[in-house]
Short mmCIF file of C-alpha atoms in Angstrom, two decimals:
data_model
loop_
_atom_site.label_atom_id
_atom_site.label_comp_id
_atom_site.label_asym_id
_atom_site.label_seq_id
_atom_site.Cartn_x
_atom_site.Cartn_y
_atom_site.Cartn_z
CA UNK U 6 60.71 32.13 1.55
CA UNK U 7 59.58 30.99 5.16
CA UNK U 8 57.58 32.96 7.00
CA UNK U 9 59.44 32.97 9.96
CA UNK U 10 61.67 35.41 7.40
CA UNK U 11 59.24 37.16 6.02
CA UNK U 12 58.29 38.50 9.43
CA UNK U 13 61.08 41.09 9.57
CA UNK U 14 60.81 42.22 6.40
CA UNK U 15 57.38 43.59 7.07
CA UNK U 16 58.30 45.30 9.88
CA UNK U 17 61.30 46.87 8.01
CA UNK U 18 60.07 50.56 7.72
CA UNK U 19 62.75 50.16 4.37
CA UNK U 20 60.33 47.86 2.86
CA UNK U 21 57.41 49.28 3.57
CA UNK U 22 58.55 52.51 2.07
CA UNK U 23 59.29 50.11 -0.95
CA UNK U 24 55.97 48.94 -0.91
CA UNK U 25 54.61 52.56 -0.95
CA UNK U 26 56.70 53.26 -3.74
CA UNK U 27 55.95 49.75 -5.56
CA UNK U 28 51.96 50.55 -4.84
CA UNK U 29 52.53 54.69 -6.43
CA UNK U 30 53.99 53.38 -9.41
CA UNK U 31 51.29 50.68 -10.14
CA UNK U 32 48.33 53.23 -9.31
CA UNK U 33 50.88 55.90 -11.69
CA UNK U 34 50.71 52.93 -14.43
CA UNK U 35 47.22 52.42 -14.49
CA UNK U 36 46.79 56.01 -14.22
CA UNK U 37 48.35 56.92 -16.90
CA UNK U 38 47.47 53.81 -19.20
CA UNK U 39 43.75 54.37 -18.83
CA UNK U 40 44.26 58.25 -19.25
CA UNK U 41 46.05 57.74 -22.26
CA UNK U 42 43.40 54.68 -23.58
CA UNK U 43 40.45 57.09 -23.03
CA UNK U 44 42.53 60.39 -24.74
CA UNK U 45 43.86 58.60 -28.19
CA UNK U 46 40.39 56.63 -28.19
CA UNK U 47 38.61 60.47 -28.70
CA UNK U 48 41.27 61.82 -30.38
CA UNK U 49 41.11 58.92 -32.98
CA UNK U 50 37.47 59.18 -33.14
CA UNK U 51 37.44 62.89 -34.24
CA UNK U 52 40.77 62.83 -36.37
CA UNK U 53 38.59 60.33 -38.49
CA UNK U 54 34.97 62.27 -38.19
CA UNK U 55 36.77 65.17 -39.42
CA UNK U 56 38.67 63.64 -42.23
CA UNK U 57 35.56 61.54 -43.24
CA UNK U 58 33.06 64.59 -43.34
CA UNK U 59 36.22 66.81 -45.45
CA UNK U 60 35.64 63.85 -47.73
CA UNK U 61 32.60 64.03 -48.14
CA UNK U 62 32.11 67.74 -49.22
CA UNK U 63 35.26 66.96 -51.35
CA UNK U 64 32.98 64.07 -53.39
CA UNK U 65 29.96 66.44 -53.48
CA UNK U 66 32.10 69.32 -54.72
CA UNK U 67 32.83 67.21 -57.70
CA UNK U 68 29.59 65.66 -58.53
CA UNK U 69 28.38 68.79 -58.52
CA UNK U 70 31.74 70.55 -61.17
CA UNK U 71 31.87 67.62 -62.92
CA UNK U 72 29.29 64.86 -63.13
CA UNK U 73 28.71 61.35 -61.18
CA UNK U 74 30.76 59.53 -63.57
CA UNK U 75 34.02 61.98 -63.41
CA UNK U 76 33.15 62.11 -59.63
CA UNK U 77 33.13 57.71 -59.59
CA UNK U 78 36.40 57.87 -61.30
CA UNK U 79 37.85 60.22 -59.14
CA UNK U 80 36.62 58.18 -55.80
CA UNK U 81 37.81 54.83 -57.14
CA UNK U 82 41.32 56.78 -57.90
CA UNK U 83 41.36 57.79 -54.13
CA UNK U 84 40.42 53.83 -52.87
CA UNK U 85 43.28 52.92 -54.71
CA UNK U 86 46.05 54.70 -52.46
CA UNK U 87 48.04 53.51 -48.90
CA UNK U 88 45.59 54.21 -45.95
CA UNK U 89 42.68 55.51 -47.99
CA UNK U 90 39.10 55.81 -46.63
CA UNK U 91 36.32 53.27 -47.61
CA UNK U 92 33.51 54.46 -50.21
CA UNK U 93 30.62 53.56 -51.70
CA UNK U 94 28.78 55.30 -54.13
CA UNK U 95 25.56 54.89 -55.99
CA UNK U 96 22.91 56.78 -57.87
CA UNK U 97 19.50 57.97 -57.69
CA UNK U 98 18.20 54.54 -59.04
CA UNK U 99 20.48 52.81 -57.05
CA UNK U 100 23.19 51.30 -59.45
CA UNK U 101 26.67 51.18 -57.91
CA UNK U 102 29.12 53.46 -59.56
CA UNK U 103 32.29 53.58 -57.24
CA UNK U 104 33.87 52.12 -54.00
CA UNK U 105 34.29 48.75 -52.36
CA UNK U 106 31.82 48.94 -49.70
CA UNK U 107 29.30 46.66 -49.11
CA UNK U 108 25.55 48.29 -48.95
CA UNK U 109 25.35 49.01 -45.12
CA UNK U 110 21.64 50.08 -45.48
CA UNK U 111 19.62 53.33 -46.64
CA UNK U 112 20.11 54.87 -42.85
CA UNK U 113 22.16 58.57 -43.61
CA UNK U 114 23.97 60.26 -41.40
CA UNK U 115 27.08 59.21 -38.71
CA UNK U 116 27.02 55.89 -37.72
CA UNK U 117 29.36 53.49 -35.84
CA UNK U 118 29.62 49.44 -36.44
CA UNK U 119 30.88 47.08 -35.49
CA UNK U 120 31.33 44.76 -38.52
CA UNK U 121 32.37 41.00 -39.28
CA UNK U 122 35.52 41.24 -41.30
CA UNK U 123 35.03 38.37 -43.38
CA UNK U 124 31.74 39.57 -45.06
CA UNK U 125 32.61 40.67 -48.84
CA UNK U 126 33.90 44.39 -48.87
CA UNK U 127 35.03 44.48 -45.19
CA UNK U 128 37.47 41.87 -45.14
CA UNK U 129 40.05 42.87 -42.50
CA UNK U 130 37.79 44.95 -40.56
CA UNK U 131 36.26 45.15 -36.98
CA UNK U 132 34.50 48.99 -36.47
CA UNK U 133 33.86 51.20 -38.68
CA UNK U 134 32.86 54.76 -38.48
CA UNK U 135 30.79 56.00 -41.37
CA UNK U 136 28.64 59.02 -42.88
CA UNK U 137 25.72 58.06 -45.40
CA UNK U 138 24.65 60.97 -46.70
CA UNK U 139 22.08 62.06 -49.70
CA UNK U 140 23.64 64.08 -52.88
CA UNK U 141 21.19 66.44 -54.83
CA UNK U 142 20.97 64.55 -57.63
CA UNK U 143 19.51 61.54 -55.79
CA UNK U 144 22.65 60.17 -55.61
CA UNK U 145 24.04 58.67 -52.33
CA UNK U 146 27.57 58.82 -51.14
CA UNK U 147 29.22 56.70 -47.82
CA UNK U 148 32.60 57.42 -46.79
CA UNK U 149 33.87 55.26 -43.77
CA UNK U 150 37.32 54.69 -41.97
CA UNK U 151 38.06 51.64 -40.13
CA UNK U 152 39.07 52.60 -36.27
CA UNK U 153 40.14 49.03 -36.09
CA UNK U 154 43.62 49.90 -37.09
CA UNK U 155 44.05 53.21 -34.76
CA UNK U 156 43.05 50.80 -32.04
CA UNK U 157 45.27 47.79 -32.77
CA UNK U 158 47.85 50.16 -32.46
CA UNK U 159 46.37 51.76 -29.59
CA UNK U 160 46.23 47.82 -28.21
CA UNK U 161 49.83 47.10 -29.11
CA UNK U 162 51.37 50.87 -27.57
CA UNK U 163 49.33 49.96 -24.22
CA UNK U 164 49.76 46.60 -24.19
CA UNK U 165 53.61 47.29 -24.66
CA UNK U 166 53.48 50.20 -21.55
CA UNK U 167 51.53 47.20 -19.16
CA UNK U 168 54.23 45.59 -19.96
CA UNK U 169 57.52 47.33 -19.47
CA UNK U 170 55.81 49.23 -16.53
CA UNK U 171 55.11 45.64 -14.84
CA UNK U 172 58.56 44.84 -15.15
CA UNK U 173 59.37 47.94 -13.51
CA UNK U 174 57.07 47.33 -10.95
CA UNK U 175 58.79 43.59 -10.33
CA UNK U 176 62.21 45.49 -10.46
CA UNK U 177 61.34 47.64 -8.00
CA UNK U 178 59.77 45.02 -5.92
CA UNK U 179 63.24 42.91 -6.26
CA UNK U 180 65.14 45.75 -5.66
CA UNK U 181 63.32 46.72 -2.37
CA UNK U 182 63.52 43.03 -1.07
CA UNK U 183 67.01 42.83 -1.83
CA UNK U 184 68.26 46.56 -0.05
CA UNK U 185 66.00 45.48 2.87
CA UNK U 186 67.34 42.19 2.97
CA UNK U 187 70.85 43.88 2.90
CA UNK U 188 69.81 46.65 5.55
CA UNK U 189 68.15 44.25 7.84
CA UNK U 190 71.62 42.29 7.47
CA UNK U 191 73.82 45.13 8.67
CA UNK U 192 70.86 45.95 11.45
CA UNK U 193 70.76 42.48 12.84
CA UNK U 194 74.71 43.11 13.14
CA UNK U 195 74.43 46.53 15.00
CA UNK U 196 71.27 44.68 17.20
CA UNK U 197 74.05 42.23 18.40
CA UNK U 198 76.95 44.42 19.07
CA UNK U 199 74.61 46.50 21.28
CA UNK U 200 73.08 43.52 23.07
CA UNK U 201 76.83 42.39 23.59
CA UNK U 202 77.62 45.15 25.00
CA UNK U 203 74.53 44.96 27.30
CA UNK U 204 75.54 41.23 28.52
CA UNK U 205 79.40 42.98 29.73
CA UNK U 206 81.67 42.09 26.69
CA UNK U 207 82.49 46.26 26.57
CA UNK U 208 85.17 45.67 23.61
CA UNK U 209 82.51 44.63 21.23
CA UNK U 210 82.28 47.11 18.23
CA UNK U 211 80.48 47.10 14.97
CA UNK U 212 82.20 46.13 12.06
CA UNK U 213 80.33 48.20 9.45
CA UNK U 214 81.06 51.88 11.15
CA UNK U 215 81.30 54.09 8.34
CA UNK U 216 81.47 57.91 9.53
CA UNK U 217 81.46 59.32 6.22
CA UNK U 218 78.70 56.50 4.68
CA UNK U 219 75.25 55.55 4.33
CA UNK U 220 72.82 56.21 7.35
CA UNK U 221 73.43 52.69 8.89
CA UNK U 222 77.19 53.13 8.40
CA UNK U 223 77.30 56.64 10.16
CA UNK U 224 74.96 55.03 12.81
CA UNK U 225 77.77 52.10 13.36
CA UNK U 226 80.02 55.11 13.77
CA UNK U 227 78.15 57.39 16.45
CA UNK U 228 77.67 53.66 18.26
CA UNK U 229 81.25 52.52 17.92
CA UNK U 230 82.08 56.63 19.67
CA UNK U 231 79.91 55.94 21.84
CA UNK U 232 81.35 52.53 23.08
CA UNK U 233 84.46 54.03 22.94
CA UNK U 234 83.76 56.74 25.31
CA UNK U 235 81.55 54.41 27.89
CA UNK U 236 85.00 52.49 27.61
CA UNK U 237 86.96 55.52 28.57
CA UNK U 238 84.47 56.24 31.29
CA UNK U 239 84.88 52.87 32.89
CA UNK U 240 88.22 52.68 32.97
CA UNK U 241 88.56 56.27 34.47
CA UNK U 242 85.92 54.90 36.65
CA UNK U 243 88.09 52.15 38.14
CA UNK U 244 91.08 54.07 37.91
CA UNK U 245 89.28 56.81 40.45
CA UNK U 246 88.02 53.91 42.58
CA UNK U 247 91.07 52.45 42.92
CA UNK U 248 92.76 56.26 43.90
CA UNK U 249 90.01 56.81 46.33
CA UNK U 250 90.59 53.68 47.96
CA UNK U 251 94.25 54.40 48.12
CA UNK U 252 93.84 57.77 49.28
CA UNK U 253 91.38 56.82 51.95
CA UNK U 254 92.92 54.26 53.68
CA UNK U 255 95.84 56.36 54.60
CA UNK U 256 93.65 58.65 56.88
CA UNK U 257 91.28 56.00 57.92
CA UNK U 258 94.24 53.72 58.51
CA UNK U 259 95.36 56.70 60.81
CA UNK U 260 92.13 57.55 62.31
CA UNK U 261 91.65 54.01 63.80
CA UNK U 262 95.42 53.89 64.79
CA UNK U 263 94.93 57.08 66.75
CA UNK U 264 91.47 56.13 68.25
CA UNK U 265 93.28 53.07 69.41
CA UNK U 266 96.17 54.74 71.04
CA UNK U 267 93.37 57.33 72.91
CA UNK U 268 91.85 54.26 73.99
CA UNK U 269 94.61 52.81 75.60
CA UNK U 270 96.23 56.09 76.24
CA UNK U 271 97.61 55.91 80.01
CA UNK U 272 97.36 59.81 80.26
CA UNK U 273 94.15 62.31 79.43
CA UNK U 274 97.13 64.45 77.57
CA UNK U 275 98.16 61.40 75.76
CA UNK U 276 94.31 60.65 74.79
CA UNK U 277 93.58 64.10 73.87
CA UNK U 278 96.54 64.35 71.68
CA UNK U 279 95.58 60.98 69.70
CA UNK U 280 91.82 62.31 69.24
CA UNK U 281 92.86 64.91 68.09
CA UNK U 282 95.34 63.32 65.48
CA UNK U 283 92.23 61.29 64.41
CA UNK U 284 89.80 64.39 64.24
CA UNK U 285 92.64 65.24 61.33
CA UNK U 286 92.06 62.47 60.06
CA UNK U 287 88.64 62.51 59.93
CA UNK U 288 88.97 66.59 58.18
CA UNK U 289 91.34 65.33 55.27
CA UNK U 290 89.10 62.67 54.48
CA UNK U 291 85.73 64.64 54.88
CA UNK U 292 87.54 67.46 52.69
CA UNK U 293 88.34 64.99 49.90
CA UNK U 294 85.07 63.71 49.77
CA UNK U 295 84.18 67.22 49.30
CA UNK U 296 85.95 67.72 46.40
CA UNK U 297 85.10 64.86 44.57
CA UNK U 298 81.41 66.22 45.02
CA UNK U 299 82.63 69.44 43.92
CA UNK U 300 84.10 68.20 41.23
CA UNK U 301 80.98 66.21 39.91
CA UNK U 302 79.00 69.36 40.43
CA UNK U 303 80.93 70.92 37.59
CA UNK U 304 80.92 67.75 35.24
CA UNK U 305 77.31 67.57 35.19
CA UNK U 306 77.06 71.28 34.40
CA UNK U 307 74.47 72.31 36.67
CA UNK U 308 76.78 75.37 38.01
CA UNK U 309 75.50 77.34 34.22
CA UNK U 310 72.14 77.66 36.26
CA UNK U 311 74.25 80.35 38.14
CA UNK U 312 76.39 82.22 35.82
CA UNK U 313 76.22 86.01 35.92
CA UNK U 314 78.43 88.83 34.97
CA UNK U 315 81.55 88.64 37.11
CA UNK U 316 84.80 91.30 37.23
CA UNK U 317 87.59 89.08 36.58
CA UNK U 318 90.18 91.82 37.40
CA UNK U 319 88.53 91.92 41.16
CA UNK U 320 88.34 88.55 41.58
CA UNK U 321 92.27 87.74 40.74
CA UNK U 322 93.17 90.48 42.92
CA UNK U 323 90.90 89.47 45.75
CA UNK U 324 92.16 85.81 45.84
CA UNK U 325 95.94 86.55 45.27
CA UNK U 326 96.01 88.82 47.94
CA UNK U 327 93.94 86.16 50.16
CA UNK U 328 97.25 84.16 49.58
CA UNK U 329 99.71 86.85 49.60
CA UNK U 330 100.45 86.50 53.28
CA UNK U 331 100.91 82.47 52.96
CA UNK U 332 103.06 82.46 50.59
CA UNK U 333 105.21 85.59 51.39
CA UNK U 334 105.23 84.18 55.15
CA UNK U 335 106.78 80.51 53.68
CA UNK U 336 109.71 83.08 52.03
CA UNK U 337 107.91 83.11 48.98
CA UNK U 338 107.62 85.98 46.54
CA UNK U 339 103.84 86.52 44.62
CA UNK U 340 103.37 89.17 41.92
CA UNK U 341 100.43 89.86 40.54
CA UNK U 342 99.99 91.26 36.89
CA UNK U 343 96.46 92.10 35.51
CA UNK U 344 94.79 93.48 32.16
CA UNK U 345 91.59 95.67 33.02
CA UNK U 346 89.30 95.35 33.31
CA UNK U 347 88.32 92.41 32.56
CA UNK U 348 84.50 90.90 32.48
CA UNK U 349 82.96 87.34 31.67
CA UNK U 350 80.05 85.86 32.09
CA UNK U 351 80.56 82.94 34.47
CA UNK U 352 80.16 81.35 38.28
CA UNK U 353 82.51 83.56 40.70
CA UNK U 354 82.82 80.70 43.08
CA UNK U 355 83.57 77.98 40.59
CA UNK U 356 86.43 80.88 38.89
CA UNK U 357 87.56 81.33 42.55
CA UNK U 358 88.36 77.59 43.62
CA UNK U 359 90.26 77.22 40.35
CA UNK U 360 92.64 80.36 40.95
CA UNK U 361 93.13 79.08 44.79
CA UNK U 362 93.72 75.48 43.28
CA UNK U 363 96.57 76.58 41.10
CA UNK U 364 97.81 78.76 43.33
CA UNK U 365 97.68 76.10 46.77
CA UNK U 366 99.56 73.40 43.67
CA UNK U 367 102.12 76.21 43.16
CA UNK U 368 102.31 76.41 47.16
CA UNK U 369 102.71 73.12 47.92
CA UNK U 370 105.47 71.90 45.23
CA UNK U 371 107.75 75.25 45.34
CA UNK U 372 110.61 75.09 47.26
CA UNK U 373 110.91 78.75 50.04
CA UNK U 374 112.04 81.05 48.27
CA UNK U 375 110.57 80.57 45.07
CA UNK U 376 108.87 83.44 42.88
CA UNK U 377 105.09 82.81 42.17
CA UNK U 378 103.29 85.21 39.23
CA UNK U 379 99.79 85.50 38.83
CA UNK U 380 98.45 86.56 35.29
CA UNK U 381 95.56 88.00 33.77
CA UNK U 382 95.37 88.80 30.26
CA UNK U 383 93.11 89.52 27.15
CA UNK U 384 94.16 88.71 23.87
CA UNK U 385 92.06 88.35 20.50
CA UNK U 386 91.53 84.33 20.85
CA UNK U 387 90.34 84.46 24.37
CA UNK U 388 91.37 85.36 28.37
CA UNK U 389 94.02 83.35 29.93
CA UNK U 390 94.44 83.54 34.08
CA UNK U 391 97.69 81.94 34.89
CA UNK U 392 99.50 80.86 37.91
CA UNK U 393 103.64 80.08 37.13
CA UNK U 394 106.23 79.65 39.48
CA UNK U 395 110.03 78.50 39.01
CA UNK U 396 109.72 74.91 41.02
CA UNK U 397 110.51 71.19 40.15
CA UNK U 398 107.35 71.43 37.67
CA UNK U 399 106.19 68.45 35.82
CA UNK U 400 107.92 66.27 33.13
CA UNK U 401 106.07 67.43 29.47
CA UNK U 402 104.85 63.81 28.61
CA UNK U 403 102.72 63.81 32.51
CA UNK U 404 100.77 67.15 31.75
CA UNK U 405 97.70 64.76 30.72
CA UNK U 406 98.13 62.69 33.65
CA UNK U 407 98.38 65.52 35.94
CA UNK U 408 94.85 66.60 35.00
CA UNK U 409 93.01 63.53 36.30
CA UNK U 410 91.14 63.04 39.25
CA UNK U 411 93.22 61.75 41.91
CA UNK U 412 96.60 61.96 39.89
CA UNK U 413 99.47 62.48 42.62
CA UNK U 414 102.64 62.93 41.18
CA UNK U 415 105.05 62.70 44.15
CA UNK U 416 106.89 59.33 44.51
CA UNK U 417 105.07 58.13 47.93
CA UNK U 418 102.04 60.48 47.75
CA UNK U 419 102.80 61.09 50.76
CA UNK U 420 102.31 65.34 49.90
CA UNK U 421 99.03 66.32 51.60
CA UNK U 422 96.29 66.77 49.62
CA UNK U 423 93.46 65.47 47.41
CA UNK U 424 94.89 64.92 44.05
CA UNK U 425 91.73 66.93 42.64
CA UNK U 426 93.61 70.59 42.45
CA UNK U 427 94.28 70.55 39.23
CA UNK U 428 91.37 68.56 38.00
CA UNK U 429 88.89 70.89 39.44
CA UNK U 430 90.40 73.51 37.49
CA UNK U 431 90.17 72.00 34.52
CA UNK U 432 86.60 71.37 35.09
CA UNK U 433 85.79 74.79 35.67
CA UNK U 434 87.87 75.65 32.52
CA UNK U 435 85.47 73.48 30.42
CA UNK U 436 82.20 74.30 32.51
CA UNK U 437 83.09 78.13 30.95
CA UNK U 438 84.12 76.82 27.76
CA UNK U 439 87.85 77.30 28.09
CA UNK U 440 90.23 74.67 28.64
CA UNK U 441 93.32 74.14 31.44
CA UNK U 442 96.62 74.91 29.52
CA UNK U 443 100.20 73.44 31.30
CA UNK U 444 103.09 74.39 29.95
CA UNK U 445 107.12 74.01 30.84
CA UNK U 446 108.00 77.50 32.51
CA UNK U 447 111.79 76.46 32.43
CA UNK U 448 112.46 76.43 34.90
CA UNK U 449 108.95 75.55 36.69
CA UNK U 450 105.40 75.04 35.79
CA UNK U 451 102.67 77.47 34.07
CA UNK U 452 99.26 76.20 34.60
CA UNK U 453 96.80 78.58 32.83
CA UNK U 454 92.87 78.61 33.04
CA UNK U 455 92.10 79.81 28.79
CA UNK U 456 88.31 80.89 28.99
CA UNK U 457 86.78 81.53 25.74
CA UNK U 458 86.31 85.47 24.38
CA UNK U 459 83.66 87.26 25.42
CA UNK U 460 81.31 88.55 23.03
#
């Protein structure tokens, strides 16, 4: 493989956890191979010591009950069978009398050799582990064991875990290169949907979004959301810049047609009355702008910084009777109806210019005469504070549209106004963890601020 490929894969933290892993199961295959040649090596060694010194006392037993001769027969008997130890044994003058073993010398006691197994008597063997010892008689008896077989095995058991634990180890290895490979693949794809994204194609998504997954499939996801939403966001973007631009031209259109007429006014009444026209001007636009910086102010959320404990009860009361006099004076009719009391935690201004914003909308788009109800009330699932009067009201399917920044729903939008009423509300109905609820009042409209139970 190039190296120009290899280069990733090295910095994949996927492979390097592989390599970890490959590197622990090596150092656990050695580990445990040289554990296990060191522990069946001992254990070997003293299964046969004690089987070759049992033997022993087992010969000398029976020299001693029943002769050298019955104890010769005996020992060859033994030599004879599957897997029997080696013997030699010869009497006090020397003479051999029983076993196969080659004379290994006069030295007595435990010894350990390593023999050529083509000399007569030890063909087949490579180490031997013996006891020479001297009988009373003068007699002298050596029982060995070969430990060449134990280790062959021993060889052949190791040589077989070396084995099958280095093709584990290339498994694993394979494995790793081939998930990484495969994980890089799906990064590299995410890597260039983001970069698209960065060089302005915003309808670039990833193709391997998975929400319910693997990591890099629920990573897709949250990116593919989150492309969706900066989507959203732009087009709400240009669809506000587009309604600001709209709404402001109207008054600055006006302003400079007024300032014009003052200028060329031919009386100081005339001149006065057009500066004053364009002062108007001038307020509607300065008072849009300062909704639309309201309005941001609650978006961002930094108006939590001021919550406190606020009496709801007071504060409907306090605003509907602020616009009791406006809206009975118009030939209007406002009742007010309020559970209490009634306390939240929240920001009384914010909770103020949403009640004033519903009831100003109810205001503007009721015809005189028209009853106007203010509600407050607590139920299990939450507080609702509702403004409903019997107008023209809004067609069901524009209740979403109504709730956008600069959505004007009269034919010319030529109503006064901002177009940010009902938006604001809604903003403060989220900022408190509520919602804005419209609803069909039949006839009429019932716009309700639903702010989440207090606990």
């Amino acid at each position: 493989m190039p190296l120009a490929r290899l280069s990733p894969l090295w910095r994949s933290t996927s492979f390097r956890i592989s390599l970890i892993h490959a590197a622990l199961l090596a150092a656990a295959i050695v580990g445990a191979g040289t554990g296990g040649w060191v522990a069946t090596r001992g254990a070997a060694e003293r299964e046969a010591h004690d089987r070759i010194a049992l033997e022993v006392h087992a010969v000398t037993l029976e020299i001693q009950a029943e002769g050298l001769k019955a104890a010769g027969d005996a020992v060859m008997a033994r030599a004879e069978r599957p897997g029997a130890l080696e013997y030699r044994l010869v009497d006090s003058a020397g003479r051999h009398v029983a076993g196969d073993l080659t004379d290994l010398g006069p030295n007595e006691g435990w010894r350990s050799l390593d023999v050529d197994g083509s000399a007569p008597g030890l063909e087949g063997k490579d180490r031997l582990l013996i006891l020479t010892q001297r009988l009373p008689d003068g007699a002298q008896l050596t029982v060995g064991e070969d430990l060449g077989r134990a280790e062959a095995l021993r060889n052949t058991l190791f040589r077989t875990l070396l084995l099958w634990g280095g093709l584990a180890l290339a498994l694993g290895l394979a494995a790793g290169l081939y998930l990484t490979h495969r994980a890089l693949e799906r990064m590299n794809a995410l890597v260039r949907t983001v970069r698209a994204v960065a060089d302005g194609d915003l309808a670039a998504r990833a193709s391997d979004a998975r929400p319910e997954g693997d990591d890099i499939g629920q990573l897709a996801a949250g990116v593919n959301q989150m492309l969706d939403r900066i989507s959203v966001l732009m087009a709400a973007v240009r669809r506000v810049s587009a309604d600001v631009a709209h709404d402001l031209r109207t008054p600055l259109s006006h302003v400079r047609q007024r300032l014009d007429a003052a200028a060329t006014a031919a009386t100081p009444e005339l001149r006065t009355a057009a500066l004053q026209s364009a002062n108007d001007g001038i307020d509607r636009a300065l008072r849009m702008f300062d909704a639309m910086l309201r309005l941001a102010e609650i978006e961002a959320g930094a108006a939590r910084a001021r919550f406190a404990t606020i009496d709801l009860t007071e504060l409907t009361e306090r605003v509907a009777d602020a616009y009791r006099a406006e809206l009975e004076a118009s030939g209007r009719t406002l009742r007010v109806h309020v559970a209490g009391p009634i306390v939240v935690e929240g920001d009384a201004d914010l909770l103020t210019q949403a009640l004033a914003n519903l009831l100003e909308n109810a205001l503007k788009h009721t015809r005189a005469g028209a009853a106007v109800q203010v509600r407050l009330v607590e139920a299990h699932d939450g507080i609702g504070l509702s403004v409903e009067d019997d107008g023209p009201g809004i067609p069901t399917e524009m209740f979403k549209v109504a709730v956008r920044p600069f959505a004007r729903l009269d034919p010319a939008r030529a109503a006064p106004g901002t177009g940010l009423g009902l938006a604001i509300a809604a903003g403060v109905a989220n900022l408190h963890g509520g919602r804005l609820l419209l609803e069909d009042a039949r006839p009429g409209l019932r716009a309700t601020v639903l702010l989440a139970a207090q606990t």
